[in-house]
PDB file of C-alpha atoms in Angstrom:
ATOM      1  CA  GLU C   1     157.345 185.184  94.436  1.00  0.00           C
ATOM      2  CA  PRO C   2     154.171 183.974  92.295  1.00  0.00           C
ATOM      3  CA  GLU C   3     152.720 180.195  92.690  1.00  0.00           C
ATOM      4  CA  VAL C   4     150.374 178.372  92.102  1.00  0.00           C
ATOM      5  CA  THR C   5     147.341 178.966  94.822  1.00  0.00           C
ATOM      6  CA  GLN C   6     144.426 175.475  95.172  1.00  0.00           C
ATOM      7  CA  THR C   7     141.235 175.750  96.771  1.00  0.00           C
ATOM      8  CA  PRO C   8     139.369 173.697  99.586  1.00  0.00           C
ATOM      9  CA  SER C   9     142.447 172.086 100.669  1.00  0.00           C
ATOM     10  CA  HIS C  10     140.275 168.927 101.877  1.00  0.00           C
ATOM     11  CA  GLN C  11     137.384 168.067 100.301  1.00  0.00           C
ATOM     12  CA  VAL C  12     135.812 165.727 101.488  1.00  0.00           C
ATOM     13  CA  THR C  13     132.211 164.590  99.899  1.00  0.00           C
ATOM     14  CA  GLN C  14     128.997 161.692  99.595  1.00  0.00           C
ATOM     15  CA  MET C  15     129.514 158.699  97.244  1.00  0.00           C
ATOM     16  CA  GLY C  16     127.912 159.926  93.780  1.00  0.00           C
ATOM     17  CA  GLN C  17     128.352 163.782  94.530  1.00  0.00           C
ATOM     18  CA  GLU C  18     129.939 165.798  92.452  1.00  0.00           C
ATOM     19  CA  VAL C  19     132.834 167.786  93.272  1.00  0.00           C
ATOM     20  CA  ILE C  20     134.672 170.794  91.769  1.00  0.00           C
ATOM     21  CA  LEU C  21     138.458 171.868  92.806  1.00  0.00           C
ATOM     22  CA  ARG C  22     140.021 174.744  91.917  1.00  0.00           C
ATOM     23  CA  CYS C  23     142.784 175.730  90.906  1.00  0.00           C
ATOM     24  CA  VAL C  24     144.364 179.651  90.743  1.00  0.00           C
ATOM     25  CA  PRO C  25     147.408 179.348  87.392  1.00  0.00           C
ATOM     26  CA  ILE C  26     150.745 181.489  88.115  1.00  0.00           C
ATOM     27  CA  SER C  27     149.143 184.743  85.519  1.00  0.00           C
ATOM     28  CA  ASN C  28     150.833 184.525  82.916  1.00  0.00           C
ATOM     29  CA  HIS C  29     151.481 180.816  82.099  1.00  0.00           C
ATOM     30  CA  LEU C  30     149.902 179.307  79.450  1.00  0.00           C
ATOM     31  CA  TYR C  31     150.100 175.173  79.746  1.00  0.00           C
ATOM     32  CA  PHE C  32     148.203 174.463  82.882  1.00  0.00           C
ATOM     33  CA  TYR C  33     147.431 170.449  83.748  1.00  0.00           C
ATOM     34  CA  TRP C  34     145.587 167.971  86.926  1.00  0.00           C
ATOM     35  CA  TYR C  35     147.798 165.433  88.849  1.00  0.00           C
ATOM     36  CA  ARG C  36     146.229 163.118  91.850  1.00  0.00           C
ATOM     37  CA  GLN C  37     148.661 161.153  94.116  1.00  0.00           C
ATOM     38  CA  ILE C  38     146.592 158.239  95.831  1.00  0.00           C
ATOM     39  CA  LEU C  39     147.134 156.898  99.320  1.00  0.00           C
ATOM     40  CA  GLY C  40     151.039 155.148  99.329  1.00  0.00           C
ATOM     41  CA  GLN C  41     150.023 154.867  95.417  1.00  0.00           C
ATOM     42  CA  LYS C  42     152.541 157.837  92.517  1.00  0.00           C
ATOM     43  CA  VAL C  43     151.135 161.469  91.259  1.00  0.00           C
ATOM     44  CA  GLU C  44     150.103 160.346  88.087  1.00  0.00           C
ATOM     45  CA  PHE C  45     149.166 162.780  85.492  1.00  0.00           C
ATOM     46  CA  LEU C  46     146.072 163.103  84.610  1.00  0.00           C
ATOM     47  CA  VAL C  47     145.250 165.774  81.856  1.00  0.00           C
ATOM     48  CA  SER C  48     147.105 169.289  80.062  1.00  0.00           C
ATOM     49  CA  PHE C  49     144.735 172.476  79.024  1.00  0.00           C
ATOM     50  CA  TYR C  50     146.482 174.722  76.466  1.00  0.00           C
ATOM     51  CA  ASN C  51     143.939 177.341  74.646  1.00  0.00           C
ATOM     52  CA  ASN C  52     140.638 176.543  75.870  1.00  0.00           C
ATOM     53  CA  GLU C  53     141.164 173.384  75.405  1.00  0.00           C
ATOM     54  CA  ILE C  54     142.838 169.699  75.902  1.00  0.00           C
ATOM     55  CA  SER C  55     146.050 169.137  75.113  1.00  0.00           C
ATOM     56  CA  GLU C  56     146.587 165.499  76.226  1.00  0.00           C
ATOM     57  CA  LYS C  57     145.213 163.622  78.513  1.00  0.00           C
ATOM     58  CA  SER C  58     145.099 159.725  80.531  1.00  0.00           C
ATOM     59  CA  GLU C  59     143.966 157.016  80.412  1.00  0.00           C
ATOM     60  CA  ILE C  60     142.063 157.276  83.842  1.00  0.00           C
ATOM     61  CA  PHE C  61     140.881 160.951  83.099  1.00  0.00           C
ATOM     62  CA  ASP C  62     136.897 159.782  82.023  1.00  0.00           C
ATOM     63  CA  ASP C  63     134.064 160.646  80.948  1.00  0.00           C
ATOM     64  CA  GLN C  64     133.727 161.146  85.195  1.00  0.00           C
ATOM     65  CA  PHE C  65     136.551 164.027  85.239  1.00  0.00           C
ATOM     66  CA  SER C  66     136.209 167.064  83.164  1.00  0.00           C
ATOM     67  CA  VAL C  67     138.699 170.508  83.421  1.00  0.00           C
ATOM     68  CA  GLU C  68     137.436 174.110  82.478  1.00  0.00           C
ATOM     69  CA  ARG C  69     138.798 177.895  82.914  1.00  0.00           C
ATOM     70  CA  PRO C  70     135.903 179.819  83.090  1.00  0.00           C
ATOM     71  CA  ASP C  71     137.255 183.321  83.309  1.00  0.00           C
ATOM     72  CA  GLY C  72     141.002 185.385  82.775  1.00  0.00           C
ATOM     73  CA  SER C  73     141.957 183.510  86.128  1.00  0.00           C
ATOM     74  CA  ASN C  74     140.654 179.766  87.138  1.00  0.00           C
ATOM     75  CA  PHE C  75     141.527 175.868  86.283  1.00  0.00           C
ATOM     76  CA  THR C  76     138.692 173.691  87.851  1.00  0.00           C
ATOM     77  CA  LEU C  77     138.785 170.076  87.807  1.00  0.00           C
ATOM     78  CA  LYS C  78     134.686 168.970  88.366  1.00  0.00           C
ATOM     79  CA  ILE C  79     134.598 165.329  88.982  1.00  0.00           C
ATOM     80  CA  ARG C  80     130.195 164.587  88.579  1.00  0.00           C
ATOM     81  CA  SER C  81     129.741 161.641  90.426  1.00  0.00           C
ATOM     82  CA  THR C  82     132.583 160.699  92.260  1.00  0.00           C
ATOM     83  CA  LYS C  83     134.185 157.037  94.047  1.00  0.00           C
ATOM     84  CA  LEU C  84     135.067 156.208  96.891  1.00  0.00           C
ATOM     85  CA  GLU C  85     138.837 155.270  94.949  1.00  0.00           C
ATOM     86  CA  ASP C  86     138.967 159.336  93.721  1.00  0.00           C
ATOM     87  CA  SER C  87     140.451 159.590  97.456  1.00  0.00           C
ATOM     88  CA  ALA C  88     143.376 160.748  96.428  1.00  0.00           C
ATOM     89  CA  MET C  89     145.419 163.908  96.131  1.00  0.00           C
ATOM     90  CA  TYR C  90     145.092 166.235  93.569  1.00  0.00           C
ATOM     91  CA  PHE C  91     147.788 168.218  92.103  1.00  0.00           C
ATOM     92  CA  CYS C  92     146.996 171.823  90.182  1.00  0.00           C
ATOM     93  CA  ALA C  93     150.404 173.035  87.984  1.00  0.00           C
ATOM     94  CA  SER C  94     151.339 175.379  85.673  1.00  0.00           C
ATOM     95  CA  SER C  95     153.930 176.123  82.218  1.00  0.00           C
ATOM     96  CA  ASP C  96     154.426 178.558  80.973  1.00  0.00           C
ATOM     97  CA  LEU C  97     155.786 176.981  77.949  1.00  0.00           C
ATOM     98  CA  ALA C  98     155.911 172.552  77.236  1.00  0.00           C
ATOM     99  CA  GLY C  99     158.832 171.098  75.981  1.00  0.00           C
ATOM    100  CA  GLY C 100     161.826 171.006  79.190  1.00  0.00           C
ATOM    101  CA  ASN C 101     160.001 173.519  81.124  1.00  0.00           C
ATOM    102  CA  GLU C 102     159.607 173.311  84.889  1.00  0.00           C
ATOM    103  CA  GLN C 103     155.901 172.820  85.499  1.00  0.00           C
ATOM    104  CA  PHE C 104     155.248 174.977  88.749  1.00  0.00           C
ATOM    105  CA  PHE C 105     152.489 172.710  91.068  1.00  0.00           C
ATOM    106  CA  GLY C 106     150.018 174.325  93.918  1.00  0.00           C
ATOM    107  CA  PRO C 107     150.100 172.628  97.068  1.00  0.00           C
ATOM    108  CA  GLY C 108     147.405 170.452  96.300  1.00  0.00           C
ATOM    109  CA  THR C 109     143.345 169.274  97.088  1.00  0.00           C
ATOM    110  CA  ARG C 110     143.005 166.677  99.582  1.00  0.00           C
ATOM    111  CA  LEU C 111     139.940 164.846  98.583  1.00  0.00           C
ATOM    112  CA  THR C 112     137.830 162.009 100.272  1.00  0.00           C
ATOM    113  CA  VAL C 113     135.699 160.055  99.259  1.00  0.00           C
ATOM    114  CA  LEU C 114     132.546 158.574 101.802  1.00  0.00           C
TER     115      LEU C 114
ATOM    116  CA  ALA S   1     156.530 154.416  76.371  1.00  0.00           C
ATOM    117  CA  GLN S   2     158.773 155.801  79.872  1.00  0.00           C
ATOM    118  CA  SER S   3     159.055 154.639  83.177  1.00  0.00           C
ATOM    119  CA  VAL S   4     160.860 155.376  86.127  1.00  0.00           C
ATOM    120  CA  THR S   5     162.497 154.107  89.241  1.00  0.00           C
ATOM    121  CA  GLN S   6     162.583 155.296  93.267  1.00  0.00           C
ATOM    122  CA  LEU S   7     163.735 151.413  94.447  1.00  0.00           C
ATOM    123  CA  ASP S   8     164.442 153.661  98.262  1.00  0.00           C
ATOM    124  CA  SER S   9     161.208 154.384  99.949  1.00  0.00           C
ATOM    125  CA  GLN S  10     162.069 155.533 102.424  1.00  0.00           C
ATOM    126  CA  VAL S  11     166.213 156.912 103.588  1.00  0.00           C
ATOM    127  CA  PRO S  12     167.258 157.752 106.285  1.00  0.00           C
ATOM    128  CA  VAL S  13     170.831 159.896 107.621  1.00  0.00           C
ATOM    129  CA  PHE S  14     171.770 160.483 110.640  1.00  0.00           C
ATOM    130  CA  GLU S  15     172.679 164.946 109.642  1.00  0.00           C
ATOM    131  CA  GLU S  16     175.725 166.218 108.190  1.00  0.00           C
ATOM    132  CA  ALA S  17     176.189 163.082 106.431  1.00  0.00           C
ATOM    133  CA  PRO S  18     176.221 162.007 102.466  1.00  0.00           C
ATOM    134  CA  VAL S  19     173.436 161.068 100.372  1.00  0.00           C
ATOM    135  CA  GLU S  20     172.328 159.967  96.651  1.00  0.00           C
ATOM    136  CA  LEU S  21     168.916 158.354  96.080  1.00  0.00           C
ATOM    137  CA  ARG S  22     168.872 156.748  92.780  1.00  0.00           C
ATOM    138  CA  CYS S  23     167.409 157.508  90.421  1.00  0.00           C
ATOM    139  CA  ASN S  24     166.318 155.413  86.831  1.00  0.00           C
ATOM    140  CA  TYR S  25     163.633 155.546  84.278  1.00  0.00           C
ATOM    141  CA  SER S  26     163.328 153.393  81.297  1.00  0.00           C
ATOM    142  CA  SER S  27     162.392 155.465  77.727  1.00  0.00           C
ATOM    143  CA  SER S  28     162.446 154.392  74.378  1.00  0.00           C
ATOM    144  CA  VAL S  29     162.869 158.285  73.545  1.00  0.00           C
ATOM    145  CA  SER S  30     165.927 161.513  74.496  1.00  0.00           C
ATOM    146  CA  VAL S  31     163.692 162.672  78.115  1.00  0.00           C
ATOM    147  CA  TYR S  32     163.523 165.272  80.452  1.00  0.00           C
ATOM    148  CA  LEU S  33     164.741 164.752  83.439  1.00  0.00           C
ATOM    149  CA  PHE S  34     163.928 166.190  86.743  1.00  0.00           C
ATOM    150  CA  TRP S  35     164.252 166.267  90.544  1.00  0.00           C
ATOM    151  CA  TYR S  36     160.997 167.700  92.591  1.00  0.00           C
ATOM    152  CA  VAL S  37     160.700 167.919  96.038  1.00  0.00           C
ATOM    153  CA  GLN S  38     157.850 168.148  98.197  1.00  0.00           C
ATOM    154  CA  TYR S  39     158.030 169.193 102.151  1.00  0.00           C
ATOM    155  CA  PRO S  40     155.015 168.073 104.291  1.00  0.00           C
ATOM    156  CA  ASN S  41     152.000 169.722 104.075  1.00  0.00           C
ATOM    157  CA  GLN S  42     153.321 171.950 100.608  1.00  0.00           C
ATOM    158  CA  GLY S  43     153.455 171.089  96.842  1.00  0.00           C
ATOM    159  CA  LEU S  44     155.966 169.777  95.295  1.00  0.00           C
ATOM    160  CA  GLN S  45     158.673 172.437  93.875  1.00  0.00           C
ATOM    161  CA  LEU S  46     161.239 171.561  91.488  1.00  0.00           C
ATOM    162  CA  LEU S  47     164.309 171.129  92.988  1.00  0.00           C
ATOM    163  CA  LEU S  48     166.923 170.760  89.813  1.00  0.00           C
ATOM    164  CA  LYS S  49     166.340 169.807  85.798  1.00  0.00           C
ATOM    165  CA  TYR S  50     168.175 168.433  82.900  1.00  0.00           C
ATOM    166  CA  LEU S  51     167.404 169.618  80.317  1.00  0.00           C
ATOM    167  CA  SER S  52     170.918 169.391  77.674  1.00  0.00           C
ATOM    168  CA  GLY S  53     174.444 169.483  78.082  1.00  0.00           C
ATOM    169  CA  SER S  54     176.071 169.737  81.157  1.00  0.00           C
ATOM    170  CA  THR S  55     175.365 166.193  82.099  1.00  0.00           C
ATOM    171  CA  LEU S  56     175.766 167.639  85.795  1.00  0.00           C
ATOM    172  CA  VAL S  57     173.602 169.527  87.664  1.00  0.00           C
ATOM    173  CA  GLU S  58     173.106 171.389  90.779  1.00  0.00           C
ATOM    174  CA  SER S  59     170.941 172.431  92.875  1.00  0.00           C
ATOM    175  CA  ILE S  60     170.549 176.457  95.034  1.00  0.00           C
ATOM    176  CA  ASN S  61     170.636 174.800  98.213  1.00  0.00           C
ATOM    177  CA  GLY S  62     173.660 171.931  97.610  1.00  0.00           C
ATOM    178  CA  PHE S  63     171.927 169.059  95.715  1.00  0.00           C
ATOM    179  CA  GLU S  64     172.826 167.404  92.848  1.00  0.00           C
ATOM    180  CA  ALA S  65     172.353 164.925  89.920  1.00  0.00           C
ATOM    181  CA  GLU S  66     174.304 163.144  86.967  1.00  0.00           C
ATOM    182  CA  PHE S  67     172.518 162.081  83.794  1.00  0.00           C
ATOM    183  CA  ASN S  68     174.020 159.114  82.601  1.00  0.00           C
ATOM    184  CA  LYS S  69     172.698 157.768  79.540  1.00  0.00           C
ATOM    185  CA  SER S  70     174.410 154.458  79.415  1.00  0.00           C
ATOM    186  CA  GLN S  71     172.757 153.411  83.256  1.00  0.00           C
ATOM    187  CA  THR S  72     169.386 155.970  82.094  1.00  0.00           C
ATOM    188  CA  SER S  73     169.685 156.997  86.107  1.00  0.00           C
ATOM    189  CA  PHE S  74     169.608 160.207  87.190  1.00  0.00           C
ATOM    190  CA  HIS S  75     170.513 160.438  90.399  1.00  0.00           C
ATOM    191  CA  LEU S  76     170.633 163.007  93.228  1.00  0.00           C
ATOM    192  CA  ARG S  77     173.143 164.008  95.959  1.00  0.00           C
ATOM    193  CA  LYS S  78     173.855 166.118  98.444  1.00  0.00           C
ATOM    194  CA  PRO S  79     177.175 166.136 100.495  1.00  0.00           C
ATOM    195  CA  SER S  80     176.389 166.740 104.111  1.00  0.00           C
ATOM    196  CA  VAL S  81     173.107 166.704 105.020  1.00  0.00           C
ATOM    197  CA  HIS S  82     170.345 169.719 107.151  1.00  0.00           C
ATOM    198  CA  ILE S  83     167.249 168.540 109.324  1.00  0.00           C
ATOM    199  CA  SER S  84     165.852 171.066 107.461  1.00  0.00           C
ATOM    200  CA  ASP S  85     166.105 167.985 103.733  1.00  0.00           C
ATOM    201  CA  THR S  86     163.804 165.555 105.361  1.00  0.00           C
ATOM    202  CA  ALA S  87     161.234 165.965 102.628  1.00  0.00           C
ATOM    203  CA  GLU S  88     159.933 163.622 100.136  1.00  0.00           C
ATOM    204  CA  TYR S  89     161.994 163.544  97.283  1.00  0.00           C
ATOM    205  CA  PHE S  90     160.213 162.805  93.281  1.00  0.00           C
ATOM    206  CA  CYS S  91     162.258 161.566  90.639  1.00  0.00           C
ATOM    207  CA  ALA S  92     160.112 162.279  87.162  1.00  0.00           C
ATOM    208  CA  VAL S  93     160.648 162.298  83.206  1.00  0.00           C
ATOM    209  CA  LYS S  94     159.286 163.647  80.472  1.00  0.00           C
ATOM    210  CA  THR S  95     159.762 163.853  76.305  1.00  0.00           C
ATOM    211  CA  ASP S  96     159.277 166.505  74.002  1.00  0.00           C
ATOM    212  CA  SER S  97     155.382 164.451  72.991  1.00  0.00           C
ATOM    213  CA  SER S  98     154.367 164.856  75.492  1.00  0.00           C
ATOM    214  CA  TYR S  99     152.699 167.542  77.824  1.00  0.00           C
ATOM    215  CA  LYS S 100     152.700 164.583  80.948  1.00  0.00           C
ATOM    216  CA  LEU S 101     155.436 164.476  83.913  1.00  0.00           C
ATOM    217  CA  ILE S 102     156.490 160.807  84.852  1.00  0.00           C
ATOM    218  CA  PHE S 103     156.814 160.385  88.675  1.00  0.00           C
ATOM    219  CA  GLY S 104     158.794 158.064  90.613  1.00  0.00           C
ATOM    220  CA  SER S 105     157.712 156.735  93.899  1.00  0.00           C
ATOM    221  CA  GLY S 106     158.874 159.294  96.148  1.00  0.00           C
ATOM    222  CA  THR S 107     162.104 158.494  98.260  1.00  0.00           C
ATOM    223  CA  ARG S 108     161.278 160.050 101.613  1.00  0.00           C
ATOM    224  CA  LEU S 109     164.913 161.718 103.090  1.00  0.00           C
ATOM    225  CA  LEU S 110     165.254 161.657 106.670  1.00  0.00           C
ATOM    226  CA  VAL S 111     167.433 163.266 108.267  1.00  0.00           C
ATOM    227  CA  ARG S 112     168.434 162.653 111.868  1.00  0.00           C
ATOM    228  CA  PRO S 113     170.728 164.722 114.840  1.00  0.00           C
TER     229      PRO S 113
END
């Protein structure tokens, strides 16, 4: 069964450093998403991506964040200068259509900023 | 704006007992409703969804949820739980005008032998 994969499973970084979180969405999907979950809080939407551009972003997704689909398979989230409050579980998701179609989630990357 | 409330942060229940996990939402427009489950160290998996039509939706592993528009609820039920149902359950909503899922805070179902 096809699935969304994410690497690494756990990333530890120093405050101010850049990190890149990687995701491989399901191969025939067209819509890609990033969500995050700070420990003890809700899963929050960050950004959606379609046709090589951002289709929607939340207030959280400020200038320190960027997304890219560098090739036909990977979808990345870059945090330019990490802050302590960026520590969270980051989930990638993909879907074949928008609307009410299911978003398939990856297992997440736990980011710890020291 | 939409919001989702899951009032119960944790629900302990004995094996083979029935369970109900509550979900209420707020929205001024029509929504799609979802229940996702997260097993330990895994991602979110779709359990069931309501898009339109019959207000009662079922999953393959015995869970069901009923969309109640007047009460703005989408409670999840199972008549007899197993130990393997122990997980975190998230209710979520989505509208046609947005790409994002809006999640509740989750309910941890703890099934005891």
